[in-house]
Short mmCIF file of C-alpha atoms in Angstrom, two decimals:
data_model
loop_
_atom_site.label_atom_id
_atom_site.label_comp_id
_atom_site.label_asym_id
_atom_site.label_seq_id
_atom_site.Cartn_x
_atom_site.Cartn_y
_atom_site.Cartn_z
CA MET A 1 123.51 90.20 103.05
CA PRO A 2 121.84 91.13 99.76
CA VAL A 3 118.87 89.16 98.58
CA LEU A 4 118.75 88.30 94.94
CA ALA A 5 115.58 87.45 93.16
CA GLU A 6 114.94 83.77 92.81
CA ASP A 7 113.53 82.10 89.73
CA SER A 8 109.82 81.80 90.37
CA GLY A 9 109.16 79.84 87.22
CA ASP A 10 106.99 82.69 85.93
CA GLU A 11 108.77 84.79 83.33
CA ASP A 12 106.40 87.73 83.83
CA VAL A 13 106.91 88.12 87.58
CA PHE A 14 109.97 89.50 89.36
CA PRO A 15 110.17 88.05 92.89
CA LEU A 16 111.82 89.74 95.86
CA VAL A 17 112.61 87.26 98.62
CA GLY A 18 114.09 87.00 102.09
CA GLU A 19 115.44 90.03 103.92
CA MET A 20 116.83 93.17 102.30
CA TYR A 21 119.29 95.21 104.36
CA SER A 22 120.93 98.27 102.76
CA ALA A 23 122.54 96.12 100.11
CA GLY A 24 119.57 95.30 97.93
CA SER A 25 121.10 97.04 94.95
CA ASP A 26 121.93 93.74 93.23
CA ALA A 27 118.26 92.77 93.30
CA PHE A 28 117.30 96.24 92.10
CA ARG A 29 119.82 96.03 89.24
CA GLN A 30 118.23 92.70 88.33
CA LEU A 31 114.82 94.42 88.43
CA VAL A 32 116.01 97.10 86.01
CA ASP A 33 117.38 94.40 83.68
CA PHE A 34 114.12 92.43 84.02
CA SER A 35 112.02 95.49 83.14
CA THR A 36 113.96 96.32 79.98
CA GLY A 37 111.59 96.07 77.03
CA ARG A 38 108.49 95.66 79.22
CA GLU A 39 105.66 98.14 79.62
CA ASN A 40 104.30 96.41 82.73
CA VAL A 41 106.28 94.81 85.52
CA LEU A 42 104.81 92.71 88.31
CA ILE A 43 106.92 92.40 91.46
CA ASP A 44 105.95 89.62 93.85
CA CYS A 45 106.81 90.25 97.51
CA SER A 46 105.11 87.12 98.90
CA ALA A 47 108.44 85.73 100.08
CA LEU A 48 109.94 89.07 101.16
CA LYS A 49 110.15 89.04 104.95
CA ARG A 50 111.83 92.36 105.71
CA MET A 51 113.21 95.44 104.02
CA ASP A 52 115.12 98.15 105.84
CA PHE A 53 114.69 101.87 105.28
CA VAL A 54 117.85 102.21 103.15
CA SER A 55 116.80 99.38 100.83
CA ALA A 56 113.30 100.81 100.59
CA GLY A 57 114.80 104.16 99.56
CA LEU A 58 116.85 102.47 96.86
CA PHE A 59 113.72 100.59 95.79
CA LEU A 60 111.81 103.89 95.54
CA ASN A 61 114.59 105.39 93.38
CA THR A 62 114.55 102.33 91.13
CA LEU A 63 110.77 102.43 90.76
CA THR A 64 110.83 106.17 90.05
CA ASN A 65 113.37 105.62 87.28
CA LEU A 66 111.22 102.84 85.82
CA GLN A 67 108.17 105.13 85.89
CA ILE A 68 110.14 107.86 84.10
CA THR A 69 110.96 105.41 81.29
CA GLY A 70 107.25 104.61 80.89
CA CYS A 71 107.17 101.32 82.76
CA SER A 72 104.10 100.59 84.89
CA VAL A 73 104.89 98.64 88.07
CA THR A 74 102.59 96.58 90.26
CA ILE A 75 103.84 95.28 93.60
CA ARG A 76 101.95 92.24 94.84
CA ASN A 77 101.62 90.68 98.30
CA PRO A 78 103.89 92.71 100.59
CA ASN A 79 103.41 91.82 104.26
CA GLN A 80 101.83 94.40 106.58
CA LEU A 81 105.12 95.94 107.75
CA ILE A 82 106.49 96.29 104.23
CA PHE A 83 103.14 97.64 102.99
CA ALA A 84 103.26 100.30 105.72
CA LEU A 85 106.90 101.16 104.92
CA PHE A 86 106.03 101.55 101.22
CA GLY A 87 103.18 103.89 102.21
CA VAL A 88 105.42 106.05 104.43
CA LEU A 89 108.04 106.40 101.69
CA GLY A 90 105.50 107.09 98.94
CA ILE A 91 106.25 103.99 96.90
CA ASN A 92 102.52 103.80 96.25
CA GLN A 93 102.91 107.08 94.31
CA VAL A 94 105.15 105.47 91.67
CA ALA A 95 103.79 101.89 91.68
CA HIS A 96 100.48 100.18 92.32
CA VAL A 97 100.81 98.27 95.60
CA GLU A 98 98.37 95.39 96.10
CA ARG A 99 97.91 94.59 99.76
CA ARG A 100 98.32 90.95 100.79
CA LYS A 101 95.00 89.22 101.37
CA PHE A 102 94.83 87.04 104.46
#
């Protein structure tokens, strides 16, 4: 089941929430729409519980495309498993990933 971003009440933050399993493309399309016209995008993963490998790959592709268009991305508060997954895939090469503080 795809997870769509919820309205966080903060217009400058794009939240990813719940669990993302191989069908996160709707959320990633929303991210692309959200980033249009912005030089900096902040993605909040505080409420993101899980992301599978396929979704993480799609996320990497999306972030790479944003970087190519000149958009700077910061990912905030991924949990330890997601932080590790992002590191393995190299997401930290195309976005700044801020580790969750406990």
